[in-house]
mmCIF file of N, CA and C in Angstrom:
data_model
loop_
_atom_site.group_PDB
_atom_site.id
_atom_site.type_symbol
_atom_site.label_atom_id
_atom_site.label_comp_id
_atom_site.label_asym_id
_atom_site.label_seq_id
_atom_site.Cartn_x
_atom_site.Cartn_y
_atom_site.Cartn_z
ATOM 1 N N MET A 1 -12.872 -5.111 16.536
ATOM 2 C CA MET A 1 -12.199 -4.542 15.390
ATOM 3 C C MET A 1 -10.685 -4.621 15.548
ATOM 4 N N PHE A 2 -10.196 -4.548 16.775
ATOM 5 C CA PHE A 2 -8.752 -4.621 17.012
ATOM 6 C C PHE A 2 -8.184 -5.946 16.523
ATOM 7 N N THR A 3 -8.919 -7.023 16.738
ATOM 8 C CA THR A 3 -8.485 -8.346 16.276
ATOM 9 C C THR A 3 -8.382 -8.379 14.758
ATOM 10 N N ALA A 4 -9.346 -7.787 14.082
ATOM 11 C CA ALA A 4 -9.326 -7.753 12.618
ATOM 12 C C ALA A 4 -8.118 -6.980 12.112
ATOM 13 N N ILE A 5 -7.801 -5.888 12.747
ATOM 14 C CA ILE A 5 -6.667 -5.072 12.314
ATOM 15 C C ILE A 5 -5.353 -5.829 12.496
ATOM 16 N N ILE A 6 -5.177 -6.452 13.628
ATOM 17 C CA ILE A 6 -3.932 -7.185 13.897
ATOM 18 C C ILE A 6 -3.798 -8.391 12.969
ATOM 19 N N THR A 7 -4.856 -9.175 12.847
ATOM 20 C CA THR A 7 -4.752 -10.381 12.028
ATOM 21 C C THR A 7 -4.573 -10.059 10.553
ATOM 22 N N THR A 8 -5.235 -9.038 10.052
ATOM 23 C CA THR A 8 -5.069 -8.708 8.635
ATOM 24 C C THR A 8 -3.728 -8.043 8.365
ATOM 25 N N PHE A 9 -3.168 -7.358 9.344
ATOM 26 C CA PHE A 9 -1.812 -6.825 9.187
ATOM 27 C C PHE A 9 -0.833 -7.983 8.958
ATOM 28 N N PHE A 10 -0.928 -9.007 9.792
ATOM 29 C CA PHE A 10 -0.047 -10.168 9.625
ATOM 30 C C PHE A 10 -0.396 -10.963 8.368
ATOM 31 N N ALA A 11 -1.660 -10.967 7.990
ATOM 32 C CA ALA A 11 -2.037 -11.613 6.737
ATOM 33 C C ALA A 11 -1.363 -10.918 5.560
ATOM 34 N N GLY A 12 -1.315 -9.602 5.589
ATOM 35 C CA GLY A 12 -0.620 -8.855 4.539
ATOM 36 C C GLY A 12 0.865 -9.152 4.508
ATOM 37 N N LEU A 13 1.472 -9.235 5.701
ATOM 38 C CA LEU A 13 2.898 -9.587 5.782
ATOM 39 C C LEU A 13 3.164 -10.948 5.151
ATOM 40 N N PHE A 14 2.386 -11.935 5.566
ATOM 41 C CA PHE A 14 2.605 -13.297 5.070
ATOM 42 C C PHE A 14 2.260 -13.429 3.590
ATOM 43 N N ALA A 15 1.228 -12.735 3.140
ATOM 44 C CA ALA A 15 0.843 -12.817 1.725
ATOM 45 C C ALA A 15 1.946 -12.273 0.829
ATOM 46 N N ALA A 16 2.486 -11.113 1.186
ATOM 47 C CA ALA A 16 3.559 -10.536 0.377
ATOM 48 C C ALA A 16 4.826 -11.372 0.451
ATOM 49 N N ASN A 17 5.090 -11.977 1.578
ATOM 50 C CA ASN A 17 6.273 -12.812 1.737
ATOM 51 C C ASN A 17 6.115 -14.154 1.027
ATOM 52 N N ALA A 18 4.896 -14.620 0.851
ATOM 53 C CA ALA A 18 4.657 -15.905 0.189
ATOM 54 C C ALA A 18 4.951 -15.845 -1.307
ATOM 55 N N VAL A 19 4.745 -14.693 -1.915
ATOM 56 C CA VAL A 19 4.875 -14.571 -3.374
ATOM 57 C C VAL A 19 6.257 -14.975 -3.889
ATOM 58 N N PRO A 20 7.358 -14.402 -3.388
ATOM 59 C CA PRO A 20 8.659 -14.804 -3.945
ATOM 60 C C PRO A 20 8.981 -16.274 -3.696
ATOM 61 N N HIS A 21 8.536 -16.802 -2.577
ATOM 62 C CA HIS A 21 8.804 -18.210 -2.285
ATOM 63 C C HIS A 21 8.032 -19.127 -3.236
ATOM 64 N N LEU A 22 6.789 -18.794 -3.502
ATOM 65 C CA LEU A 22 6.012 -19.586 -4.451
ATOM 66 C C LEU A 22 6.619 -19.505 -5.852
ATOM 67 N N VAL A 23 6.991 -18.305 -6.264
ATOM 68 C CA VAL A 23 7.557 -18.130 -7.605
ATOM 69 C C VAL A 23 8.857 -18.909 -7.750
ATOM 70 N N LYS A 24 9.731 -18.802 -6.778
ATOM 71 C CA LYS A 24 11.007 -19.523 -6.851
ATOM 72 C C LYS A 24 10.782 -21.029 -6.818
ATOM 73 N N GLY A 25 9.826 -21.475 -6.059
ATOM 74 C CA GLY A 25 9.528 -22.900 -6.032
ATOM 75 C C GLY A 25 8.957 -23.391 -7.348
ATOM 76 N N LEU A 26 8.051 -22.628 -7.924
ATOM 77 C CA LEU A 26 7.428 -23.031 -9.183
ATOM 78 C C LEU A 26 8.378 -22.946 -10.370
ATOM 79 N N THR A 27 9.350 -22.037 -10.301
ATOM 80 C CA THR A 27 10.307 -21.900 -11.403
ATOM 81 C C THR A 27 11.565 -22.723 -11.169
ATOM 82 N N HIS A 28 11.560 -23.507 -10.109
ATOM 83 C CA HIS A 28 12.655 -24.428 -9.777
ATOM 84 C C HIS A 28 13.985 -23.696 -9.588
ATOM 85 N N GLU A 29 13.938 -22.570 -8.863
ATOM 86 C CA GLU A 29 15.139 -21.803 -8.551
ATOM 87 C C GLU A 29 15.384 -21.835 -7.044
ATOM 88 N N ARG A 30 16.639 -21.746 -6.681
ATOM 89 C CA ARG A 30 17.005 -21.722 -5.264
ATOM 90 C C ARG A 30 16.771 -20.316 -4.715
ATOM 91 N N PHE A 31 16.342 -20.259 -3.451
ATOM 92 C CA PHE A 31 16.062 -18.988 -2.788
ATOM 93 C C PHE A 31 16.160 -19.250 -1.293
ATOM 94 N N PRO A 32 16.858 -18.409 -0.547
ATOM 95 C CA PRO A 32 17.072 -18.713 0.871
ATOM 96 C C PRO A 32 15.794 -18.629 1.715
ATOM 97 N N THR A 33 15.633 -19.624 2.561
ATOM 98 C CA THR A 33 14.580 -19.640 3.573
ATOM 99 C C THR A 33 15.201 -20.178 4.856
ATOM 100 N N PRO A 34 14.552 -20.022 5.977
ATOM 101 C CA PRO A 34 15.086 -20.604 7.211
ATOM 102 C C PRO A 34 15.139 -22.128 7.187
ATOM 103 N N PHE A 35 14.394 -22.750 6.261
ATOM 104 C CA PHE A 35 14.307 -24.210 6.218
ATOM 105 C C PHE A 35 15.052 -24.815 5.043
ATOM 106 N N GLY A 36 15.896 -24.053 4.415
ATOM 107 C CA GLY A 36 16.649 -24.530 3.259
ATOM 108 C C GLY A 36 16.325 -23.679 2.047
ATOM 109 N N SER A 37 17.118 -23.813 1.013
ATOM 110 C CA SER A 37 16.913 -22.959 -0.150
ATOM 111 C C SER A 37 16.480 -23.733 -1.387
ATOM 112 N N THR A 38 15.995 -24.933 -1.207
ATOM 113 C CA THR A 38 15.574 -25.739 -2.349
ATOM 114 C C THR A 38 14.239 -25.234 -2.898
ATOM 115 N N PRO A 39 13.976 -25.498 -4.158
ATOM 116 C CA PRO A 39 12.679 -25.103 -4.720
ATOM 117 C C PRO A 39 11.494 -25.733 -3.980
ATOM 118 N N VAL A 40 11.638 -26.973 -3.550
ATOM 119 C CA VAL A 40 10.542 -27.638 -2.826
ATOM 120 C C VAL A 40 10.287 -26.946 -1.489
ATOM 121 N N ALA A 41 11.349 -26.616 -0.772
ATOM 122 C CA ALA A 41 11.188 -25.917 0.509
ATOM 123 C C ALA A 41 10.523 -24.561 0.306
ATOM 124 N N ASN A 42 10.888 -23.877 -0.764
ATOM 125 C CA ASN A 42 10.276 -22.584 -1.049
ATOM 126 C C ASN A 42 8.797 -22.723 -1.380
ATOM 127 N N PHE A 43 8.466 -23.678 -2.230
ATOM 128 C CA PHE A 43 7.064 -23.851 -2.587
ATOM 129 C C PHE A 43 6.223 -24.224 -1.374
ATOM 130 N N ILE A 44 6.700 -25.156 -0.583
ATOM 131 C CA ILE A 44 5.948 -25.567 0.608
ATOM 132 C C ILE A 44 5.813 -24.411 1.593
ATOM 133 N N GLY A 45 6.890 -23.659 1.783
ATOM 134 C CA GLY A 45 6.829 -22.499 2.671
ATOM 135 C C GLY A 45 5.838 -21.455 2.186
ATOM 136 N N GLY A 46 5.862 -21.144 0.888
ATOM 137 C CA GLY A 46 4.911 -20.185 0.329
ATOM 138 C C GLY A 46 3.481 -20.677 0.419
ATOM 139 N N PHE A 47 3.277 -21.965 0.177
ATOM 140 C CA PHE A 47 1.951 -22.560 0.257
ATOM 141 C C PHE A 47 1.409 -22.482 1.685
ATOM 142 N N ILE A 48 2.244 -22.813 2.648
ATOM 143 C CA ILE A 48 1.824 -22.746 4.056
ATOM 144 C C ILE A 48 1.513 -21.315 4.463
ATOM 145 N N MET A 49 2.314 -20.367 3.975
ATOM 146 C CA MET A 49 2.026 -18.961 4.288
ATOM 147 C C MET A 49 0.671 -18.539 3.726
ATOM 148 N N LEU A 50 0.338 -18.977 2.515
ATOM 149 C CA LEU A 50 -0.966 -18.632 1.950
ATOM 150 C C LEU A 50 -2.110 -19.271 2.728
ATOM 151 N N LEU A 51 -1.912 -20.483 3.208
ATOM 152 C CA LEU A 51 -2.927 -21.097 4.072
ATOM 153 C C LEU A 51 -3.103 -20.282 5.354
ATOM 154 N N LEU A 52 -1.991 -19.853 5.918
ATOM 155 C CA LEU A 52 -2.037 -19.029 7.129
ATOM 156 C C LEU A 52 -2.764 -17.713 6.866
ATOM 157 N N VAL A 53 -2.516 -17.111 5.709
ATOM 158 C CA VAL A 53 -3.202 -15.868 5.344
ATOM 159 C C VAL A 53 -4.715 -16.089 5.320
ATOM 160 N N SER A 54 -5.146 -17.173 4.712
ATOM 161 C CA SER A 54 -6.583 -17.471 4.661
ATOM 162 C C SER A 54 -7.171 -17.623 6.060
ATOM 163 N N LEU A 55 -6.464 -18.356 6.901
ATOM 164 C CA LEU A 55 -6.936 -18.540 8.277
ATOM 165 C C LEU A 55 -6.995 -17.220 9.038
ATOM 166 N N LEU A 56 -6.001 -16.370 8.839
ATOM 167 C CA LEU A 56 -5.985 -15.077 9.527
ATOM 168 C C LEU A 56 -7.158 -14.201 9.098
ATOM 169 N N PHE A 57 -7.469 -14.195 7.813
ATOM 170 C CA PHE A 57 -8.617 -13.407 7.352
ATOM 171 C C PHE A 57 -9.926 -13.937 7.925
ATOM 172 N N VAL A 58 -10.068 -15.249 7.976
ATOM 173 C CA VAL A 58 -11.313 -15.833 8.488
ATOM 174 C C VAL A 58 -11.422 -15.634 9.995
ATOM 175 N N GLU A 59 -10.378 -15.993 10.719
ATOM 176 C CA GLU A 59 -10.420 -15.906 12.186
ATOM 177 C C GLU A 59 -10.450 -14.462 12.685
ATOM 178 N N GLY A 60 -9.915 -13.555 11.918
ATOM 179 C CA GLY A 60 -9.925 -12.149 12.315
ATOM 180 C C GLY A 60 -11.201 -11.428 11.948
ATOM 181 N N HIS A 61 -12.144 -12.133 11.314
ATOM 182 C CA HIS A 61 -13.421 -11.552 10.902
ATOM 183 C C HIS A 61 -13.211 -10.298 10.053
ATOM 184 N N ALA A 62 -12.331 -10.422 9.085
ATOM 185 C CA ALA A 62 -11.991 -9.291 8.225
ATOM 186 C C ALA A 62 -13.201 -8.762 7.465
ATOM 187 N N SER A 63 -14.129 -9.623 7.108
ATOM 188 C CA SER A 63 -15.292 -9.176 6.333
ATOM 189 C C SER A 63 -16.217 -8.275 7.149
ATOM 190 N N GLN A 64 -16.181 -8.395 8.453
ATOM 191 C CA GLN A 64 -17.027 -7.548 9.294
ATOM 192 C C GLN A 64 -16.468 -6.139 9.437
ATOM 193 N N HIS A 65 -15.196 -5.995 9.190
ATOM 194 C CA HIS A 65 -14.529 -4.686 9.283
ATOM 195 C C HIS A 65 -13.693 -4.499 8.021
ATOM 196 N N ALA A 66 -14.372 -4.452 6.898
ATOM 197 C CA ALA A 66 -13.703 -4.525 5.597
ATOM 198 C C ALA A 66 -12.716 -3.378 5.369
ATOM 199 N N THR A 67 -13.090 -2.171 5.655
ATOM 200 C CA THR A 67 -12.216 -1.033 5.370
ATOM 201 C C THR A 67 -10.968 -1.074 6.247
ATOM 202 N N ALA A 68 -11.152 -1.260 7.532
ATOM 203 C CA ALA A 68 -10.005 -1.318 8.442
ATOM 204 C C ALA A 68 -9.117 -2.509 8.107
ATOM 205 N N SER A 69 -9.719 -3.641 7.771
ATOM 206 C CA SER A 69 -8.953 -4.836 7.425
ATOM 207 C C SER A 69 -8.155 -4.629 6.149
ATOM 208 N N PHE A 70 -8.764 -3.998 5.169
ATOM 209 C CA PHE A 70 -8.069 -3.735 3.907
ATOM 210 C C PHE A 70 -6.827 -2.888 4.139
ATOM 211 N N TRP A 71 -6.988 -1.769 4.836
ATOM 212 C CA TRP A 71 -5.846 -0.864 5.039
ATOM 213 C C TRP A 71 -4.795 -1.471 5.953
ATOM 214 N N SER A 72 -5.213 -2.296 6.886
ATOM 215 C CA SER A 72 -4.258 -2.983 7.745
ATOM 216 C C SER A 72 -3.434 -3.983 6.936
ATOM 217 N N ALA A 73 -4.071 -4.733 6.037
ATOM 218 C CA ALA A 73 -3.354 -5.676 5.178
ATOM 219 C C ALA A 73 -2.412 -4.932 4.238
ATOM 220 N N VAL A 74 -2.858 -3.808 3.693
ATOM 221 C CA VAL A 74 -1.994 -2.993 2.826
ATOM 222 C C VAL A 74 -0.764 -2.534 3.602
ATOM 223 N N LEU A 75 -0.954 -2.124 4.838
ATOM 224 C CA LEU A 75 0.179 -1.706 5.664
ATOM 225 C C LEU A 75 1.137 -2.865 5.909
ATOM 226 N N GLY A 76 0.603 -4.060 6.117
ATOM 227 C CA GLY A 76 1.446 -5.230 6.293
ATOM 228 C C GLY A 76 2.282 -5.523 5.058
ATOM 229 N N VAL A 77 1.676 -5.413 3.871
ATOM 230 C CA VAL A 77 2.416 -5.606 2.620
ATOM 231 C C VAL A 77 3.504 -4.550 2.488
ATOM 232 N N LEU A 78 3.179 -3.309 2.806
ATOM 233 C CA LEU A 78 4.152 -2.219 2.726
ATOM 234 C C LEU A 78 5.324 -2.443 3.673
ATOM 235 N N VAL A 79 5.049 -2.841 4.890
ATOM 236 C CA VAL A 79 6.100 -3.068 5.883
ATOM 237 C C VAL A 79 7.050 -4.177 5.445
ATOM 238 N N ILE A 80 6.524 -5.322 5.009
ATOM 239 C CA ILE A 80 7.408 -6.420 4.609
ATOM 240 C C ILE A 80 8.135 -6.075 3.320
ATOM 241 N N GLY A 81 7.493 -5.337 2.427
ATOM 242 C CA GLY A 81 8.160 -4.910 1.196
ATOM 243 C C GLY A 81 9.325 -3.979 1.475
ATOM 244 N N LEU A 82 9.124 -3.025 2.358
ATOM 245 C CA LEU A 82 10.212 -2.110 2.721
ATOM 246 C C LEU A 82 11.322 -2.845 3.464
ATOM 247 N N PHE A 83 10.957 -3.751 4.343
ATOM 248 C CA PHE A 83 11.955 -4.520 5.075
ATOM 249 C C PHE A 83 12.858 -5.279 4.115
ATOM 250 N N HIS A 84 12.257 -5.988 3.166
ATOM 251 C CA HIS A 84 13.056 -6.784 2.231
ATOM 252 C C HIS A 84 13.841 -5.911 1.259
ATOM 253 N N SER A 85 13.295 -4.772 0.873
ATOM 254 C CA SER A 85 14.006 -3.929 -0.079
ATOM 255 C C SER A 85 15.146 -3.148 0.575
ATOM 256 N N ILE A 86 15.068 -2.924 1.870
ATOM 257 C CA ILE A 86 16.127 -2.170 2.551
ATOM 258 C C ILE A 86 17.138 -3.110 3.213
ATOM 259 N N HIS A 87 16.669 -4.032 4.039
ATOM 260 C CA HIS A 87 17.565 -4.899 4.798
ATOM 261 C C HIS A 87 17.670 -6.303 4.239
ATOM 262 N N GLY A 88 16.582 -6.806 3.755
ATOM 263 C CA GLY A 88 16.536 -8.189 3.330
ATOM 264 C C GLY A 88 16.373 -9.099 4.533
ATOM 265 N N ALA A 89 15.915 -10.296 4.284
ATOM 266 C CA ALA A 89 15.643 -11.229 5.369
ATOM 267 C C ALA A 89 16.926 -11.713 6.037
ATOM 268 N N PHE A 90 18.006 -11.738 5.300
ATOM 269 C CA PHE A 90 19.264 -12.259 5.837
ATOM 270 C C PHE A 90 20.335 -11.191 5.935
ATOM 271 N N GLY A 91 19.939 -9.929 5.994
ATOM 272 C CA GLY A 91 20.885 -8.835 6.137
ATOM 273 C C GLY A 91 21.513 -8.445 4.817
ATOM 274 N N LYS A 92 22.182 -7.308 4.834
ATOM 275 C CA LYS A 92 22.842 -6.828 3.624
ATOM 276 C C LYS A 92 24.084 -7.661 3.339
ATOM 277 N N LYS A 93 24.384 -7.784 2.061
ATOM 278 C CA LYS A 93 25.572 -8.541 1.661
ATOM 279 C C LYS A 93 26.730 -7.599 1.433
#
């Protein structure tokens, strides 16, 4: 169960972080990433994060520990959301 909790926590982090990158890539807007701020870089980064999320859910056996996995993923979304809303990925301006 510990593996499911850890992997789904990171799945939640990556899933919430993938959303703005996918949106900016699909709407052809620039958005900072470690690999550049082009729309293509954002879309590819968001897409890769979603693939990673899928792998984390499968490899962590989230379905075998559904309740713990759900709340762990929710906590991951909350943590990355608070991080970005308070500090941002590149610090305060």
